[in-house]
XYZ file of C-alpha atoms in Angstrom:
697
model
C 10.000 3.801 -10.517
C 7.287 5.871 -12.217
C 6.036 9.071 -10.633
C 4.440 12.455 -11.182
C 5.792 15.739 -9.840
C 4.851 19.419 -9.939
C 4.513 22.691 -8.026
C 2.002 25.488 -7.647
C 2.683 29.099 -6.703
C 1.257 32.519 -7.468
C 3.654 32.813 -10.409
C 4.006 29.223 -11.626
C 3.361 25.587 -10.826
C 4.384 22.175 -12.062
C 3.166 18.605 -11.584
C 3.871 14.900 -11.897
C 5.723 13.533 -14.825
C 8.182 16.217 -15.913
C 8.461 19.580 -17.605
C 10.423 22.749 -17.128
C 9.568 25.031 -14.212
C 11.283 28.028 -12.707
C 11.898 29.473 -9.277
C 11.562 33.092 -8.150
C 14.799 34.092 -9.879
C 13.724 32.619 -13.220
C 16.145 29.698 -13.034
C 14.878 26.450 -14.494
C 14.437 23.062 -12.854
C 12.872 19.900 -14.179
C 12.880 16.169 -13.335
C 15.446 13.912 -14.960
C 14.002 11.738 -17.741
C 10.618 13.458 -17.662
C 7.903 14.072 -20.239
C 5.812 17.228 -20.253
C 2.059 16.713 -20.057
C 1.197 20.394 -20.044
C 3.271 23.527 -19.751
C 3.394 26.874 -17.992
C 2.100 28.574 -15.994
C 1.311 25.306 -14.175
C 3.428 22.611 -15.878
C 2.913 18.906 -15.241
C 5.281 15.971 -15.946
C 5.322 12.174 -16.055
C 8.637 10.527 -15.109
C 9.670 6.992 -15.908
C 8.532 4.102 -18.079
C 4.900 5.047 -18.717
C 3.057 3.217 -21.468
C 1.217 5.413 -23.966
C -2.145 3.971 -22.873
C -1.405 4.808 -19.237
C -1.289 8.574 -19.819
C -4.456 10.387 -20.868
C -4.999 14.138 -21.026
C -8.309 15.917 -21.649
C -8.216 19.660 -22.359
C -11.253 21.939 -22.539
C -9.276 25.195 -22.762
C -5.710 26.263 -21.861
C -6.547 26.456 -18.141
C -9.127 23.651 -17.812
C -7.593 20.206 -18.179
C -7.419 16.749 -16.633
C -4.572 14.225 -16.614
C -5.178 10.596 -15.637
C -2.134 8.357 -15.216
C -2.450 4.620 -14.695
C -5.105 2.086 -15.598
C -8.453 3.872 -15.945
C -11.524 2.440 -17.698
C -13.311 5.786 -18.108
C -14.308 6.825 -21.603
C -13.388 10.209 -23.049
C -16.847 11.534 -22.262
C -16.673 10.286 -18.679
C -13.335 12.043 -18.244
C -14.857 15.285 -19.484
C -17.823 14.923 -17.129
C -15.409 14.329 -14.258
C -13.420 17.416 -15.263
C -16.514 19.638 -15.255
C -17.658 18.143 -11.942
C -14.255 18.901 -10.394
C -14.467 22.453 -11.721
C -17.700 22.791 -9.766
C -16.076 21.425 -6.598
C -17.165 17.739 -6.759
C -13.921 15.767 -6.457
C -15.360 12.304 -5.776
C -16.126 11.846 -9.480
C -12.391 11.756 -10.137
C -12.030 8.655 -7.976
C -15.080 6.666 -9.108
C -13.875 5.040 -12.337
C -12.746 1.384 -12.434
C -8.989 0.885 -12.326
C -6.010 2.248 -10.421
C -4.791 5.707 -11.377
C -3.847 9.211 -10.258
C -5.971 12.159 -11.417
C -4.691 15.745 -11.664
C -7.106 18.578 -12.510
C -6.327 22.184 -13.351
C -9.202 24.674 -13.445
C -7.954 28.237 -13.701
C -5.314 28.724 -10.992
C -6.620 25.812 -8.937
C -4.971 22.378 -9.068
C -6.488 19.221 -7.564
C -4.441 16.041 -7.085
C -6.574 13.152 -5.837
C -5.107 10.276 -3.861
C -6.785 6.876 -3.590
C -8.773 5.311 -0.748
C -6.311 2.572 0.164
C -3.053 4.516 -0.039
C -1.413 2.499 -2.815
C -1.227 5.661 -4.971
C -0.266 8.368 -2.474
C 0.300 12.079 -3.036
C 3.111 14.054 -1.359
C 3.739 17.789 -1.086
C 6.265 20.266 0.293
C 6.676 24.079 0.362
C 8.916 25.287 -2.463
C 9.542 28.580 -4.299
C 6.820 30.475 -2.395
C 4.355 27.768 -3.338
C 3.871 24.013 -3.106
C 5.584 21.201 -4.978
C 3.634 17.962 -5.254
C 4.434 14.471 -6.483
C 3.382 10.842 -6.311
C 6.736 9.954 -4.720
C 8.404 11.454 -1.660
C 12.058 11.075 -2.650
C 11.970 13.547 -5.600
C 10.503 16.221 -3.329
C 13.127 15.461 -0.696
C 15.796 15.979 -3.352
C 14.158 19.220 -4.468
C 14.359 20.799 -0.998
C 17.532 18.896 0.035
C 15.666 17.387 2.979
C 17.237 15.555 5.878
C 15.917 12.399 7.501
C 13.000 12.623 9.891
C 14.156 10.183 12.569
C 10.912 10.702 14.503
C 8.937 9.332 11.556
C 11.153 6.245 11.329
C 10.650 5.691 15.069
C 6.868 5.925 14.672
C 6.955 3.639 11.643
C 8.740 0.968 13.688
C 6.821 1.491 16.930
C 3.241 1.921 15.640
C 3.046 1.123 11.900
C -0.761 0.761 11.948
C -1.456 3.913 13.969
C -1.971 6.948 11.710
C -2.089 9.170 14.784
C 1.610 8.391 15.372
C 2.660 8.744 11.738
C 0.371 11.703 11.018
C 1.188 13.261 7.619
C 4.966 12.905 7.913
C 7.372 10.968 5.694
C 10.980 9.832 6.232
C 12.055 13.248 4.918
C 11.803 16.439 6.963
C 9.438 18.903 5.305
C 7.808 16.411 2.897
C 4.201 15.631 3.840
C 1.782 12.894 2.780
C -1.863 13.375 1.804
C -3.962 10.874 3.828
C -5.888 8.152 1.963
C -9.316 9.304 0.851
C -8.165 12.933 0.534
C -7.104 15.306 -2.228
C -4.499 18.051 -2.362
C -6.037 21.346 -3.491
C -3.637 24.134 -4.522
C -4.859 27.654 -5.220
C -2.792 30.838 -5.655
C 0.102 29.507 -3.605
C -2.066 28.117 -0.788
C -2.742 24.445 -0.119
C -5.615 22.536 1.421
C -6.113 18.850 2.232
C -9.745 17.910 1.589
C -11.479 14.601 2.172
C -13.758 13.362 -0.592
C -15.184 10.314 1.204
C -17.830 10.315 3.970
C -16.543 9.087 7.347
C -18.720 7.250 9.869
C -19.022 8.929 13.260
C -18.303 7.193 16.536
C -21.922 6.616 17.501
C -23.792 6.352 14.211
C -23.507 3.386 11.880
C -23.857 3.793 8.155
C -26.958 2.584 6.321
C -27.348 -1.175 6.542
C -27.175 -2.955 3.210
C -28.590 -6.379 2.538
C -25.658 -8.883 2.631
C -26.599 -10.410 -0.727
C -26.705 -6.989 -2.362
C -23.385 -6.073 -0.776
C -21.726 -9.231 -2.137
C -23.182 -8.496 -5.569
C -21.604 -5.053 -5.341
C -18.207 -6.611 -4.580
C -18.627 -8.968 -7.537
C -19.521 -6.158 -9.944
C -16.624 -4.004 -8.723
C -14.103 -6.839 -9.079
C -15.352 -7.769 -12.553
C -15.109 -4.134 -13.652
C -11.619 -3.866 -12.134
C -10.421 -6.950 -13.987
C -12.096 -5.869 -17.222
C -10.380 -2.466 -16.948
C -7.043 -4.285 -17.301
C -8.256 -6.474 -20.169
C -9.672 -3.752 -22.398
C -7.749 -0.899 -23.969
C -9.268 2.491 -23.054
C -10.524 4.823 -25.749
C -7.934 7.533 -26.139
C -8.656 11.169 -25.542
C -7.857 13.342 -28.580
C -4.821 14.912 -26.957
C -3.402 11.817 -25.297
C 0.359 11.497 -25.578
C 1.583 10.031 -28.864
C 3.094 6.576 -29.064
C 6.586 8.009 -29.297
C 7.655 8.581 -25.676
C 10.184 11.234 -26.683
C 12.766 11.803 -23.944
C 11.183 9.319 -21.526
C 13.639 6.453 -20.948
C 11.361 3.626 -22.068
C 10.677 1.194 -24.883
C 7.771 0.680 -27.215
C 5.778 -2.588 -27.315
C 7.956 -4.195 -29.992
C 11.184 -3.309 -28.217
C 9.774 -4.564 -24.928
C 9.002 -7.947 -26.465
C 12.492 -8.216 -27.884
C 14.325 -6.986 -24.821
C 16.230 -9.635 -22.943
C 14.557 -10.560 -19.704
C 11.380 -8.616 -20.429
C 8.178 -10.379 -19.384
C 6.077 -12.104 -22.001
C 3.320 -9.953 -23.500
C -0.198 -10.696 -22.370
C -1.687 -11.137 -18.935
C -0.867 -13.406 -16.018
C -1.896 -13.985 -12.440
C -0.825 -15.797 -9.295
C -2.619 -19.118 -9.011
C -1.105 -19.979 -5.671
C -0.883 -17.672 -2.721
C -4.484 -17.617 -1.621
C -8.090 -17.512 -2.691
C -7.912 -13.832 -3.700
C -5.244 -14.240 -6.392
C -6.881 -17.368 -7.816
C -10.215 -15.517 -7.896
C -8.645 -12.815 -10.065
C -7.060 -15.440 -12.324
C -10.380 -17.222 -12.851
C -12.251 -13.961 -13.426
C -9.690 -12.766 -15.969
C -9.753 -16.116 -17.779
C -13.548 -16.295 -17.763
C -14.445 -12.804 -18.960
C -15.491 -12.477 -22.605
C -12.645 -11.517 -24.896
C -9.029 -12.518 -25.097
C -7.136 -12.788 -21.776
C -3.905 -12.193 -23.686
C -4.983 -8.816 -25.014
C -4.226 -6.249 -22.323
C -4.276 -2.510 -22.998
C -3.407 -3.142 -26.624
C -0.146 -4.968 -25.850
C -1.294 -8.588 -26.169
C -0.246 -10.995 -28.884
C -3.706 -11.622 -30.265
C -7.073 -13.201 -29.590
C -7.249 -16.604 -28.021
C -4.077 -16.397 -25.932
C -4.411 -18.169 -22.605
C -3.885 -16.459 -19.269
C -0.522 -17.304 -17.739
C -1.147 -18.679 -14.235
C 1.943 -18.792 -11.990
C 2.390 -21.051 -8.967
C 5.383 -20.494 -6.690
C 6.820 -23.713 -5.234
C 9.302 -23.157 -2.404
C 11.623 -26.163 -2.496
C 13.690 -24.855 0.406
C 10.827 -25.549 2.820
C 9.751 -28.853 1.316
C 7.263 -27.503 -1.204
C 3.521 -27.008 -0.808
C 1.879 -30.165 -2.090
C -1.669 -29.110 -1.185
C -1.308 -25.721 -2.892
C 0.233 -27.275 -5.983
C -2.572 -29.800 -6.271
C -5.255 -27.119 -5.920
C -3.450 -24.976 -8.503
C -3.217 -27.946 -10.867
C -6.952 -28.578 -10.596
C -7.756 -24.909 -11.163
C -5.417 -24.791 -14.169
C -7.410 -27.496 -15.948
C -9.435 -24.577 -17.279
C -8.564 -24.518 -21.021
C -8.087 -20.734 -20.887
C -5.271 -21.038 -18.333
C -1.644 -21.901 -19.014
C -0.064 -23.127 -15.778
C 3.582 -22.428 -14.925
C 5.240 -23.691 -11.727
C 8.184 -21.609 -10.493
C 10.426 -23.860 -8.414
C 12.855 -21.975 -6.215
C 15.410 -23.050 -3.653
C 17.475 -21.299 -1.003
C 18.315 -18.425 -3.338
C 14.676 -17.248 -3.130
C 14.292 -17.372 0.647
C 13.626 -14.151 2.554
C 16.888 -12.387 3.520
C 18.803 -14.395 0.884
C 19.555 -11.219 -1.083
C 20.208 -8.018 0.832
C 21.028 -5.936 -2.250
C 18.396 -4.186 -4.295
C 17.056 -0.895 -5.643
C 16.328 2.159 -3.533
C 12.611 2.473 -2.853
C 10.714 5.636 -2.030
C 10.330 4.637 1.635
C 11.290 1.681 3.862
C 8.998 -1.334 4.084
C 9.192 -4.891 5.450
C 8.887 -6.357 1.942
C 12.491 -5.332 1.193
C 13.773 -8.515 2.851
C 11.728 -10.682 0.452
C 12.056 -8.593 -2.716
C 14.139 -11.192 -4.552
C 11.543 -13.861 -3.708
C 8.786 -11.750 -5.285
C 10.955 -10.851 -8.259
C 11.580 -14.514 -9.131
C 7.843 -15.229 -9.068
C 6.977 -12.169 -11.130
C 9.722 -12.854 -13.690
C 7.731 -15.909 -14.770
C 4.610 -13.802 -15.264
C 3.369 -11.674 -18.121
C 3.696 -7.999 -18.936
C 0.491 -7.425 -16.931
C 0.249 -9.519 -13.778
C -2.644 -9.793 -11.315
C -1.991 -10.142 -7.612
C -4.439 -10.587 -4.740
C -2.744 -8.130 -2.374
C -5.195 -6.246 -0.185
C -8.019 -8.797 -0.204
C -7.544 -9.709 3.450
C -7.607 -6.068 4.522
C -10.728 -5.065 2.554
C -12.767 -8.239 3.069
C -11.861 -9.592 6.494
C -13.076 -8.259 9.811
C -10.512 -6.455 11.949
C -11.031 -7.718 15.531
C -11.925 -4.171 16.598
C -15.092 -4.451 14.491
C -16.547 -6.525 17.321
C -16.743 -3.288 19.289
C -18.710 -1.695 16.451
C -21.240 -4.512 16.635
C -21.668 -3.927 20.350
C -22.178 -0.222 19.732
C -25.004 -1.185 17.359
C -26.458 -3.551 20.017
C -25.958 -6.593 17.769
C -24.501 -8.941 20.357
C -25.737 -12.156 18.763
C -23.382 -11.689 15.821
C -20.421 -12.120 18.186
C -21.323 -15.735 18.957
C -19.771 -17.455 15.930
C -16.485 -15.487 15.801
C -15.724 -15.896 19.512
C -16.616 -19.597 19.335
C -14.240 -20.057 16.396
C -11.547 -18.213 18.333
C -12.048 -20.548 21.291
C -11.548 -23.536 18.976
C -8.402 -21.964 17.495
C -6.814 -21.689 20.961
C -6.980 -25.479 21.303
C -8.602 -27.694 23.911
C -7.860 -26.414 27.386
C -9.632 -25.376 30.529
C -9.038 -21.728 29.690
C -10.675 -22.035 26.270
C -14.071 -22.114 27.989
C -13.498 -18.536 29.127
C -12.401 -17.240 25.710
C -15.851 -16.002 24.599
C -16.322 -14.063 27.817
C -12.780 -12.628 27.648
C -13.235 -11.427 24.076
C -16.678 -10.003 24.832
C -15.311 -8.002 27.749
C -12.451 -6.635 25.655
C -14.846 -5.637 22.849
C -17.200 -3.970 25.325
C -14.289 -2.102 26.920
C -13.207 -0.767 23.507
C -16.773 0.214 22.608
C -16.972 2.259 25.818
C -13.507 3.824 25.545
C -13.479 7.345 24.065
C -11.003 8.065 21.299
C -8.918 10.449 23.411
C -8.732 8.066 26.355
C -7.739 5.220 24.047
C -4.817 7.145 22.570
C -3.636 8.375 25.971
C -3.674 4.790 27.260
C -1.768 3.630 24.186
C 0.842 6.359 24.730
C 1.406 5.173 28.305
C 1.571 1.521 27.242
C 4.105 2.271 24.525
C 6.645 3.552 27.053
C 6.992 0.039 28.467
C 6.853 -1.819 25.130
C 10.547 -2.773 25.251
C 10.399 -3.902 28.888
C 7.274 -6.028 28.949
C 7.379 -7.534 25.466
C 5.266 -10.713 25.449
C 6.144 -13.796 23.412
C 4.649 -14.295 19.961
C 0.886 -14.036 20.559
C -1.501 -16.841 19.777
C -4.886 -16.254 18.117
C -6.494 -15.094 21.363
C -3.662 -12.749 22.396
C -3.518 -11.247 18.891
C -7.260 -10.574 18.902
C -7.211 -9.056 22.380
C -4.293 -6.751 21.539
C -6.144 -5.620 18.398
C -9.200 -4.663 20.463
C -7.667 -1.277 21.299
C -7.512 2.167 19.723
C -3.773 1.665 19.167
C -1.212 -1.047 19.822
C 2.583 -1.238 19.552
C 4.026 -2.748 16.404
C 6.033 -5.993 16.407
C 9.364 -4.120 16.270
C 8.593 -1.882 19.267
C 10.083 -4.391 21.720
C 13.569 -3.744 20.278
C 13.468 0.068 20.173
C 15.252 2.234 22.706
C 13.389 3.978 25.485
C 14.202 7.339 23.888
C 12.578 6.332 20.603
C 9.489 4.953 22.328
C 9.174 8.121 24.402
C 9.246 10.217 21.216
C 6.425 8.174 19.667
C 4.496 8.279 22.950
C 4.631 12.081 22.813
C 3.258 11.966 19.270
C 0.316 9.852 20.425
C -0.304 12.122 23.396
C -0.369 15.175 21.137
C -2.724 13.443 18.695
C -5.146 12.707 21.539
C -5.601 16.421 22.224
C -6.253 17.448 18.618
C -9.806 17.858 17.306
C -10.699 15.031 14.940
C -13.645 13.525 13.119
C -13.809 10.572 15.483
C -14.606 7.287 13.780
C -16.018 4.081 15.105
C -13.078 2.097 16.527
C -13.454 -0.968 14.295
C -13.843 1.060 11.132
C -10.907 3.310 12.064
C -8.554 0.417 12.856
C -9.548 -1.447 9.677
C -8.797 1.597 7.521
C -5.442 2.070 9.235
C -4.505 -1.575 8.608
C -5.468 -1.217 4.934
C -3.368 1.937 4.576
C -0.339 0.216 6.084
C -0.724 -2.799 3.777
C -1.221 -0.602 0.700
C 1.925 1.356 1.538
C 3.927 -1.852 1.827
C 2.443 -3.143 -1.435
C 3.710 0.021 -3.132
C 7.201 -0.528 -1.728
C 7.107 -4.208 -2.711
C 6.172 -3.193 -6.245
C 9.186 -0.852 -6.426
C 11.611 -3.302 -4.813
C 10.676 -6.229 -7.069
C 10.117 -4.129 -10.176
C 10.749 -5.771 -13.538
C 11.058 -3.338 -16.414
C 7.981 -3.184 -18.660
C 5.910 -5.272 -16.276
C 2.847 -3.897 -14.501
C 1.478 -5.345 -11.275
C -2.274 -5.042 -10.821
C -3.886 -5.258 -7.371
C -7.630 -4.803 -8.061
C -8.550 -5.258 -4.393
C -6.850 -1.893 -3.744
C -8.876 -0.079 -6.428
C -11.185 2.669 -5.203
C -14.379 1.065 -6.453
C -13.492 -2.326 -4.972
C -12.587 -0.740 -1.626
C -15.912 1.123 -1.611
C -17.872 -2.021 -2.441
C -16.094 -3.972 0.290
C -16.811 -1.222 2.834
C -20.512 -1.771 2.184
C -20.229 -5.337 3.492
C -22.024 -5.483 6.858
C -19.906 -6.155 9.965
C -22.192 -9.050 10.819
C -21.112 -10.757 7.584
C -17.410 -9.919 7.902
C -16.939 -11.302 11.402
C -18.205 -14.779 10.555
C -15.491 -17.487 10.250
C -14.517 -18.120 6.635
C -16.261 -14.953 5.447
C -13.596 -14.020 2.889
C -13.668 -17.407 1.156
C -17.480 -17.385 1.181
C -17.602 -13.911 -0.390
C -15.098 -14.850 -3.086
C -16.996 -18.070 -3.814
C -20.134 -15.987 -4.293
C -18.201 -13.615 -6.572
C -17.026 -16.515 -8.735
C -20.461 -18.118 -8.741
C -21.962 -14.849 -9.960
C -19.460 -14.934 -12.815
C -20.430 -18.531 -13.686
C -17.489 -20.295 -11.988
C -18.639 -23.024 -9.599
C -16.168 -25.917 -9.656
C -13.458 -25.165 -7.101
C -11.041 -27.770 -5.720
C -11.395 -29.109 -2.153
C -9.684 -26.915 0.425
C -9.895 -23.782 -1.731
C -9.983 -20.720 0.477
C -8.435 -22.353 3.561
C -5.943 -19.890 5.117
C -2.369 -21.038 5.669
C 0.640 -19.077 6.930
C 2.808 -21.966 8.109
C 4.862 -22.150 4.891
C 5.573 -18.399 4.987
C 6.838 -18.549 8.582
C 8.960 -21.607 7.787
C 10.523 -19.854 4.788
C 11.285 -16.765 6.893
C 13.040 -18.798 9.596
C 14.986 -20.753 6.976
C 16.072 -17.489 5.364
C 17.146 -16.100 8.746
C 19.328 -19.130 9.421
C 20.921 -18.971 5.990
C 21.576 -15.210 6.067
C 22.568 -14.931 9.743
C 26.252 -14.048 9.064
C 25.267 -11.230 6.702
C 22.635 -9.957 9.142
C 25.146 -9.968 11.991
C 27.485 -7.888 9.851
C 24.634 -5.560 8.889
C 23.942 -4.832 12.558
C 27.584 -4.691 13.621
C 27.472 -0.883 13.321
C 23.912 -0.111 12.181
C 22.679 3.310 11.131
C 19.572 2.727 13.237
C 21.807 2.686 16.304
C 23.538 5.898 15.164
C 20.081 7.465 14.964
C 19.291 6.336 18.501
C 16.464 3.979 17.561
C 17.983 0.641 18.602
C 20.902 -0.912 20.450
C 22.883 -3.065 18.044
C 23.665 -5.861 20.517
C 19.965 -6.262 21.385
C 19.000 -6.750 17.736
C 21.915 -9.106 17.055
C 20.825 -11.226 20.009
C 17.238 -11.303 18.703
C 18.338 -12.297 15.188
C 20.422 -15.136 16.536
C 17.599 -16.330 18.798
C 15.025 -16.218 15.993
C 17.303 -18.198 13.673
C 17.566 -20.878 16.353
C 13.790 -21.228 16.561
C 12.932 -19.043 19.560
C 9.339 -17.727 19.236
C 9.921 -14.085 18.369
C 7.816 -11.810 16.116
C 9.463 -12.365 12.731
C 7.604 -9.454 11.160
C 9.183 -7.122 13.720
C 12.665 -8.285 12.759
C 11.753 -7.798 9.101
C 10.802 -4.189 9.908
C 14.183 -3.536 11.526
C 16.258 -5.210 8.811
C 14.313 -3.499 6.014
C 14.701 -0.057 7.580
C 18.453 -0.577 8.045
C 18.808 -1.741 4.421
C 16.818 1.243 3.171
C 18.944 3.707 5.138
C 22.152 2.278 3.697
C 20.826 2.376 0.149
C 19.611 5.935 0.603
C 22.949 7.200 1.895
C 24.897 5.324 -0.792
C 22.979 6.760 -3.762
C 24.520 9.172 -6.243
C 22.861 12.030 -8.064
C 19.429 13.626 -7.650
C 16.079 13.480 -9.419
C 16.436 17.013 -10.802
C 18.384 18.949 -13.385
C 18.490 22.558 -14.612
C 20.022 25.800 -13.436
C 17.958 25.764 -10.225
C 18.473 22.067 -9.480
C 19.381 21.261 -5.853
C 23.092 21.183 -5.165
C 22.939 17.881 -3.323
C 20.583 14.929 -3.024
C 18.342 14.386 -0.040
C 20.084 13.319 3.207
C 23.425 13.677 1.415
C 25.167 14.384 4.689
C 24.088 11.063 6.161
C 22.677 10.188 9.542
C 24.168 12.312 12.319
C 25.505 10.364 15.284
C 22.913 9.983 18.042
C 20.645 12.813 16.811
C 17.942 14.413 18.890
C 14.647 12.900 17.795
C 12.249 15.410 16.336
C 8.545 15.623 15.620
C 7.386 17.130 12.362
C-alpha cells in the first residue's frame, strides 16, 4: 500500500510519504520505509513502492512548493501556474489536470492537501502534537494516535453505506477524520479547515443546460486525455526525486521486469467485464504512439496492448462475452489473453489476504480480481466507476420533475415497466414511479432524513425479499435508504445509526438537489470500495488505472444532462459516441448490453463452496462482540443463501468482509511508525471490547 503522511503545527508539520518529524518534547517520529520529499519545518514523505515518475516536486523557494503524487499529465509550467494559483487561494487548479493524483501545496505556513471528486484518493487527518497530522490512508494516523475502533462508524457503514449523512467524516478509527470528496484540507498555524473547491447545485436551481452533443464531446475529450496521461511519460520537474528510491522498499524498472511474478511491462486492459473497460482498451490501442510505452516503463515502440478476458469456468463460462472479446481483439494493436479460472477463483474461495485501510465488500472477491490482474501488464486499465458517473441514479427523476421536464420521464418508466415483465400490475408502473419521483421532489431534505431515520429502526423487522427492478427504483427514490446488510443488524446498532441520521437532519447544510446528491453519494461509495479492492488485490509493481474516477472525467460526466442520462441504454450510447469520435466504429453485436447474471451465479457458487469456512467464521464473530449482529442470524442467512433462497448477496458480502477485516486488523503486528516518539502500540491493539457501548464521533 502506498500513502502519504504528514502533520502541521505552530512549531512543525509533516506530510505524506515519509520524513523525520518531532513532537513537543523534540522526540522524533517518522513512517517506516518512507522517503522524504521536503524537510522541516513542515516535512512531507512518500511511503511505499512509488515509481520515480509518480512523484514530482516543484519548488519556488524554501516555503513555496508543490508535490504531486500519482499519474499527472501536467507539464512543469502548468504545475508552477497551479502552485501560484493555490498561493492566491484558488485551489481548483490543483485538481484540473488529466490523471489521478494527490496534490500537496505549502505556501509559507499554510499547507493545502486536495482530495479528488470521486473519493478514490481520499485525505485523512487527526489532531496530534498540538497540530494536525494528515495522510492519504487512515490506518497510519490511527497507529500514530493509538486509536481504538469506532463501532458507530462500522454500524453506519453496514446500515447506510450510500448515505454520507450517516457516515459523516468518521472512519473506522476513533479520532481519525476523512475529508469529503470535492474538498481540500487547509492547515495554517496549527488550525485546520475543510474547504470545498467545487460548486454545488442548490435544491431548487439547476445548473446551466449544456447541449447533449457538446456534453458527450466533453466526455470523449476527458477520457482521451485520461488515457493519454497513462500512455505518455510526464516531463519531469527539475527537483523531482532521482531514479534511486533510496530507503523506499521498491525496485527499479529492470528489477521489476526480472522479479518473479511481476507483471509484464507495458499496458493492458480488461476486454471483458463491460462496455466501459473495452472502451478504455480500444482508446488506448487506437491513440497515436506505442500502447506498450507507459510512463517510460514500456519495452519499446510497436508493442501491442494486452487485453485480458476473464472466463469463469466454475459457472459454465460466458460464451457471449468471449465471442465479443474475440471480435474486439481482432484489432492488430491488441494482444488477447483469456484467463480461465475454476472454483479457486470464486468469491469467498479465499478468506485470507492483506490488511486494507478500511473494510469493503470487495474483500470476499479479492483473489478473483488478483488472478485476473496477474495476467495483465504493469499498467492496467479498468472500467470501474463508469456506471456511477454515466448512468442516471433513479433519484434523478425527481430532479427532472423539479425542472418541469416531465416528458423526459416517459422512456425510462416505460423501460422499467417492460423490465418487470408482462403482468396486470406492469400497466401501473409508470404511474407508480411518477408518484414516487414527485413525492421525492416535494420532500425537503430535513424531512427526508427524519423519515429515513424512522424507517431504519424497523429495517431488521420488515426486511423485504430481494427487490426486482421496480422495487429497487422505488427504494432509491428517497433521500436515504437502508443498505442491504441492515436487515441483519441488531436493533441497538440500527438505533445508533438512526440517531446519526436524526442529528444530521438538524444541521445546517448546503442542500443539494436529491438526484444529484444521491448520485454523488453512490459514486463516493463505489470509489471507496475501488480503493479497497485495489489494496486487497494488489500485485507488486502493478498500477491499476480507473480513468472514469479521474477528476476531469467526473466533471465532464456531470455536465451530461439528466434528460440524456435517464434514457434506456444511455451509457452504451455515450461510449459508442466516444469511440466514434476517436475513429472506432466497428463494434460486435450485443456490445454494451448489461449483464449481472454471471456475477450473481458466481457469488452463489462461492457461497456454497465456502459455507463450512463461513460458518466457522461466524461461530464467534467479532461483529457480535461489538454488538452489531447476532451470530446465529447471520449463520442462518448464509446457509439459506447458499441453498438458493433470494437474499441480498451484497449485504452478506458486507458482513463477511467487515468480519474478515476486523480479524486481520486485530491480528497484525507492528505499527507504521518508528523513532523515539513512535506510538507504543498499534491501533486497536487491545482488540474489540465485549459488547461495547456504541458511540458517535
